[in-house]
Amino acid sequence: MIVVLIIVEITSLILISGIYPESHTSFKIGIIASLFILLGIKIMMPTFFVPISVTLIAVNFLYNFYSNNKRRKGAFRRIKKKASRF
């Protein structure tokens, strides 16, 4: 399940990286890194795996809900880069 979540998060990050701002991209990269860390926690400390994975999935869900509502209102935009002048 964790591997499927990693694949889904990477795919969604690739597809929407041009729409959402850099802060969203940074947060999603942190979620992906946390999912990889969860794979190690599952092997080393299996008693912590369930509470940490439930917390991570809940934080991810709440952030997705928050960012989707903010995007619909038009307040969540990527800053356009200015062309450099020589």
Short mmCIF file of N, CA and C in Angstrom, two decimals:
data_model
loop_
_atom_site.label_atom_id
_atom_site.label_comp_id
_atom_site.label_asym_id
_atom_site.label_seq_id
_atom_site.Cartn_x
_atom_site.Cartn_y
_atom_site.Cartn_z
N MET A 1 0.82 -1.18 0.00
CA MET A 1 0.00 0.00 0.00
C MET A 1 0.87 1.26 0.00
N ILE A 2 1.94 1.24 0.76
CA ILE A 2 2.83 2.40 0.82
C ILE A 2 3.49 2.63 -0.53
N VAL A 3 3.89 1.57 -1.20
CA VAL A 3 4.52 1.70 -2.51
C VAL A 3 3.53 2.29 -3.52
N VAL A 4 2.28 1.88 -3.44
CA VAL A 4 1.25 2.43 -4.33
C VAL A 4 1.05 3.92 -4.05
N LEU A 5 1.03 4.30 -2.78
CA LEU A 5 0.91 5.72 -2.42
C LEU A 5 2.09 6.53 -2.93
N ILE A 6 3.29 5.97 -2.87
CA ILE A 6 4.47 6.66 -3.39
C ILE A 6 4.33 6.89 -4.88
N ILE A 7 3.90 5.87 -5.61
CA ILE A 7 3.73 5.99 -7.06
C ILE A 7 2.65 7.01 -7.40
N VAL A 8 1.55 7.00 -6.67
CA VAL A 8 0.47 7.96 -6.91
C VAL A 8 0.93 9.39 -6.63
N GLU A 9 1.65 9.60 -5.54
CA GLU A 9 2.13 10.94 -5.19
C GLU A 9 3.13 11.46 -6.21
N ILE A 10 4.04 10.61 -6.66
CA ILE A 10 5.02 11.04 -7.67
C ILE A 10 4.31 11.37 -8.98
N THR A 11 3.35 10.55 -9.38
CA THR A 11 2.61 10.81 -10.61
C THR A 11 1.81 12.11 -10.51
N SER A 12 1.15 12.32 -9.39
CA SER A 12 0.38 13.56 -9.24
C SER A 12 1.28 14.78 -9.20
N LEU A 13 2.45 14.64 -8.61
CA LEU A 13 3.39 15.75 -8.57
C LEU A 13 3.89 16.10 -9.97
N ILE A 14 4.13 15.10 -10.79
CA ILE A 14 4.57 15.34 -12.17
C ILE A 14 3.47 16.02 -12.97
N LEU A 15 2.24 15.57 -12.79
CA LEU A 15 1.14 16.10 -13.60
C LEU A 15 0.75 17.52 -13.23
N ILE A 16 0.82 17.89 -11.96
CA ILE A 16 0.32 19.21 -11.55
C ILE A 16 1.41 20.16 -11.08
N SER A 17 2.66 19.85 -11.36
CA SER A 17 3.73 20.71 -10.87
C SER A 17 3.70 22.10 -11.49
N GLY A 18 3.14 22.25 -12.67
CA GLY A 18 3.07 23.56 -13.29
C GLY A 18 1.92 24.41 -12.80
N ILE A 19 0.96 23.83 -12.13
CA ILE A 19 -0.23 24.55 -11.68
C ILE A 19 -0.06 25.10 -10.26
N TYR A 20 0.42 24.26 -9.37
CA TYR A 20 0.54 24.64 -7.96
C TYR A 20 1.88 25.35 -7.70
N PRO A 21 1.95 26.16 -6.64
CA PRO A 21 3.20 26.88 -6.34
C PRO A 21 4.29 25.97 -5.79
N GLU A 22 5.47 26.55 -5.63
CA GLU A 22 6.62 25.78 -5.17
C GLU A 22 6.44 25.24 -3.76
N SER A 23 5.67 25.94 -2.94
CA SER A 23 5.44 25.45 -1.57
C SER A 23 4.67 24.13 -1.58
N HIS A 24 3.75 23.99 -2.51
CA HIS A 24 3.01 22.73 -2.65
C HIS A 24 3.95 21.62 -3.09
N THR A 25 4.83 21.93 -4.04
CA THR A 25 5.79 20.94 -4.51
C THR A 25 6.71 20.50 -3.38
N SER A 26 7.17 21.43 -2.58
CA SER A 26 8.04 21.10 -1.45
C SER A 26 7.32 20.22 -0.43
N PHE A 27 6.06 20.53 -0.15
CA PHE A 27 5.30 19.73 0.80
C PHE A 27 5.10 18.31 0.27
N LYS A 28 4.78 18.19 -1.01
CA LYS A 28 4.56 16.86 -1.59
C LYS A 28 5.85 16.04 -1.63
N ILE A 29 6.98 16.69 -1.87
CA ILE A 29 8.26 15.98 -1.82
C ILE A 29 8.52 15.49 -0.40
N GLY A 30 8.15 16.27 0.59
CA GLY A 30 8.27 15.84 1.99
C GLY A 30 7.38 14.65 2.29
N ILE A 31 6.18 14.64 1.73
CA ILE A 31 5.27 13.50 1.92
C ILE A 31 5.86 12.24 1.28
N ILE A 32 6.43 12.39 0.08
CA ILE A 32 7.04 11.25 -0.61
C ILE A 32 8.22 10.73 0.21
N ALA A 33 9.06 11.63 0.72
CA ALA A 33 10.19 11.21 1.55
C ALA A 33 9.70 10.51 2.82
N SER A 34 8.63 11.02 3.41
CA SER A 34 8.07 10.38 4.61
C SER A 34 7.55 8.99 4.32
N LEU A 35 6.98 8.81 3.14
CA LEU A 35 6.50 7.47 2.77
C LEU A 35 7.67 6.50 2.61
N PHE A 36 8.77 6.97 2.04
CA PHE A 36 9.96 6.11 1.95
C PHE A 36 10.50 5.79 3.34
N ILE A 37 10.48 6.76 4.24
CA ILE A 37 10.93 6.52 5.61
C ILE A 37 10.02 5.51 6.31
N LEU A 38 8.73 5.56 5.99
CA LEU A 38 7.80 4.59 6.58
C LEU A 38 8.15 3.15 6.22
N LEU A 39 8.70 2.96 5.02
CA LEU A 39 9.12 1.60 4.65
C LEU A 39 10.22 1.10 5.59
N GLY A 40 11.14 1.98 5.97
CA GLY A 40 12.19 1.61 6.93
C GLY A 40 11.64 1.40 8.32
N ILE A 41 10.69 2.22 8.72
CA ILE A 41 10.08 2.08 10.04
C ILE A 41 9.33 0.75 10.15
N LYS A 42 8.72 0.34 9.05
CA LYS A 42 7.98 -0.92 9.06
C LYS A 42 8.91 -2.09 9.36
N ILE A 43 10.14 -2.01 8.88
CA ILE A 43 11.09 -3.10 9.10
C ILE A 43 11.73 -3.00 10.48
N MET A 44 12.12 -1.78 10.89
CA MET A 44 12.88 -1.63 12.14
C MET A 44 12.01 -1.56 13.38
N MET A 45 10.91 -0.81 13.31
CA MET A 45 10.03 -0.64 14.48
C MET A 45 8.58 -0.83 14.05
N PRO A 46 8.14 -2.07 13.90
CA PRO A 46 6.79 -2.31 13.39
C PRO A 46 5.67 -1.80 14.30
N THR A 47 5.94 -1.59 15.59
CA THR A 47 4.88 -1.11 16.48
C THR A 47 4.51 0.34 16.19
N PHE A 48 5.46 1.13 15.67
CA PHE A 48 5.18 2.53 15.35
C PHE A 48 4.62 2.71 13.94
N PHE A 49 4.62 1.66 13.15
CA PHE A 49 4.24 1.79 11.74
C PHE A 49 2.80 2.25 11.56
N VAL A 50 1.88 1.62 12.24
CA VAL A 50 0.46 1.94 12.06
C VAL A 50 0.12 3.36 12.50
N PRO A 51 0.51 3.81 13.70
CA PRO A 51 0.15 5.18 14.07
C PRO A 51 0.80 6.24 13.19
N ILE A 52 2.05 6.03 12.82
CA ILE A 52 2.73 7.02 11.98
C ILE A 52 2.15 7.04 10.58
N SER A 53 1.83 5.88 10.03
CA SER A 53 1.26 5.85 8.67
C SER A 53 -0.14 6.46 8.65
N VAL A 54 -0.94 6.21 9.67
CA VAL A 54 -2.27 6.82 9.73
C VAL A 54 -2.15 8.34 9.85
N THR A 55 -1.21 8.81 10.66
CA THR A 55 -0.99 10.25 10.80
C THR A 55 -0.54 10.87 9.49
N LEU A 56 0.38 10.24 8.80
CA LEU A 56 0.88 10.76 7.52
C LEU A 56 -0.22 10.81 6.47
N ILE A 57 -1.01 9.77 6.39
CA ILE A 57 -2.10 9.74 5.40
C ILE A 57 -3.15 10.79 5.75
N ALA A 58 -3.42 11.00 7.03
CA ALA A 58 -4.39 12.03 7.44
C ALA A 58 -3.88 13.43 7.11
N VAL A 59 -2.61 13.70 7.37
CA VAL A 59 -2.03 15.01 7.04
C VAL A 59 -2.07 15.24 5.54
N ASN A 60 -1.74 14.21 4.77
CA ASN A 60 -1.78 14.32 3.31
C ASN A 60 -3.20 14.60 2.82
N PHE A 61 -4.18 13.91 3.38
CA PHE A 61 -5.58 14.12 2.98
C PHE A 61 -6.03 15.54 3.31
N LEU A 62 -5.73 16.00 4.52
CA LEU A 62 -6.14 17.35 4.91
C LEU A 62 -5.46 18.41 4.04
N TYR A 63 -4.19 18.21 3.72
CA TYR A 63 -3.50 19.18 2.87
C TYR A 63 -4.07 19.17 1.45
N ASN A 64 -4.40 17.99 0.93
CA ASN A 64 -5.01 17.93 -0.40
C ASN A 64 -6.35 18.65 -0.42
N PHE A 65 -7.14 18.47 0.62
CA PHE A 65 -8.43 19.14 0.73
C PHE A 65 -8.24 20.66 0.80
N TYR A 66 -7.29 21.10 1.62
CA TYR A 66 -7.00 22.52 1.78
C TYR A 66 -6.51 23.14 0.47
N SER A 67 -5.56 22.50 -0.18
CA SER A 67 -4.98 23.07 -1.40
C SER A 67 -5.98 23.06 -2.55
N ASN A 68 -6.84 22.06 -2.62
CA ASN A 68 -7.85 22.02 -3.68
C ASN A 68 -8.86 23.14 -3.50
N ASN A 69 -9.30 23.39 -2.27
CA ASN A 69 -10.23 24.50 -2.02
C ASN A 69 -9.58 25.85 -2.29
N LYS A 70 -8.33 25.99 -1.92
CA LYS A 70 -7.63 27.24 -2.16
C LYS A 70 -7.42 27.48 -3.66
N ARG A 71 -7.13 26.41 -4.40
CA ARG A 71 -6.95 26.53 -5.85
C ARG A 71 -8.25 26.93 -6.53
N ARG A 72 -9.37 26.38 -6.07
CA ARG A 72 -10.67 26.73 -6.65
C ARG A 72 -11.01 28.19 -6.44
N LYS A 73 -10.59 28.75 -5.32
CA LYS A 73 -10.84 30.17 -5.05
C LYS A 73 -9.91 31.07 -5.83
N GLY A 74 -8.85 30.52 -6.39
CA GLY A 74 -7.91 31.30 -7.17
C GLY A 74 -6.78 31.90 -6.36
N ALA A 75 -6.62 31.47 -5.13
CA ALA A 75 -5.59 32.05 -4.26
C ALA A 75 -4.30 31.24 -4.27
N PHE A 76 -4.26 30.16 -5.00
CA PHE A 76 -3.12 29.25 -4.99
C PHE A 76 -2.53 29.22 -6.39
N ARG A 77 -1.64 30.14 -6.70
CA ARG A 77 -1.09 30.22 -8.05
C ARG A 77 0.42 30.15 -8.02
N ARG A 78 0.95 29.65 -9.10
CA ARG A 78 2.39 29.59 -9.28
C ARG A 78 2.86 30.94 -9.81
N ILE A 79 3.96 31.44 -9.29
CA ILE A 79 4.50 32.72 -9.73
C ILE A 79 5.19 32.51 -11.08
N LYS A 80 4.80 33.33 -12.05
CA LYS A 80 5.41 33.22 -13.37
C LYS A 80 6.80 33.84 -13.34
N LYS A 81 7.73 33.14 -13.96
CA LYS A 81 9.10 33.62 -14.00
C LYS A 81 9.24 34.69 -15.07
N LYS A 82 9.96 35.73 -14.73
CA LYS A 82 10.21 36.80 -15.68
C LYS A 82 11.38 36.41 -16.57
N ALA A 83 11.31 36.82 -17.82
CA ALA A 83 12.41 36.55 -18.73
C ALA A 83 13.60 37.41 -18.34
N SER A 84 14.76 36.82 -18.33
CA SER A 84 15.94 37.57 -17.94
C SER A 84 16.39 38.47 -19.08
N ARG A 85 16.84 39.64 -18.71
CA ARG A 85 17.31 40.61 -19.71
C ARG A 85 18.81 40.78 -19.55
N PHE A 86 19.46 40.80 -20.67
CA PHE A 86 20.91 40.97 -20.64
C PHE A 86 21.30 42.35 -21.02
#
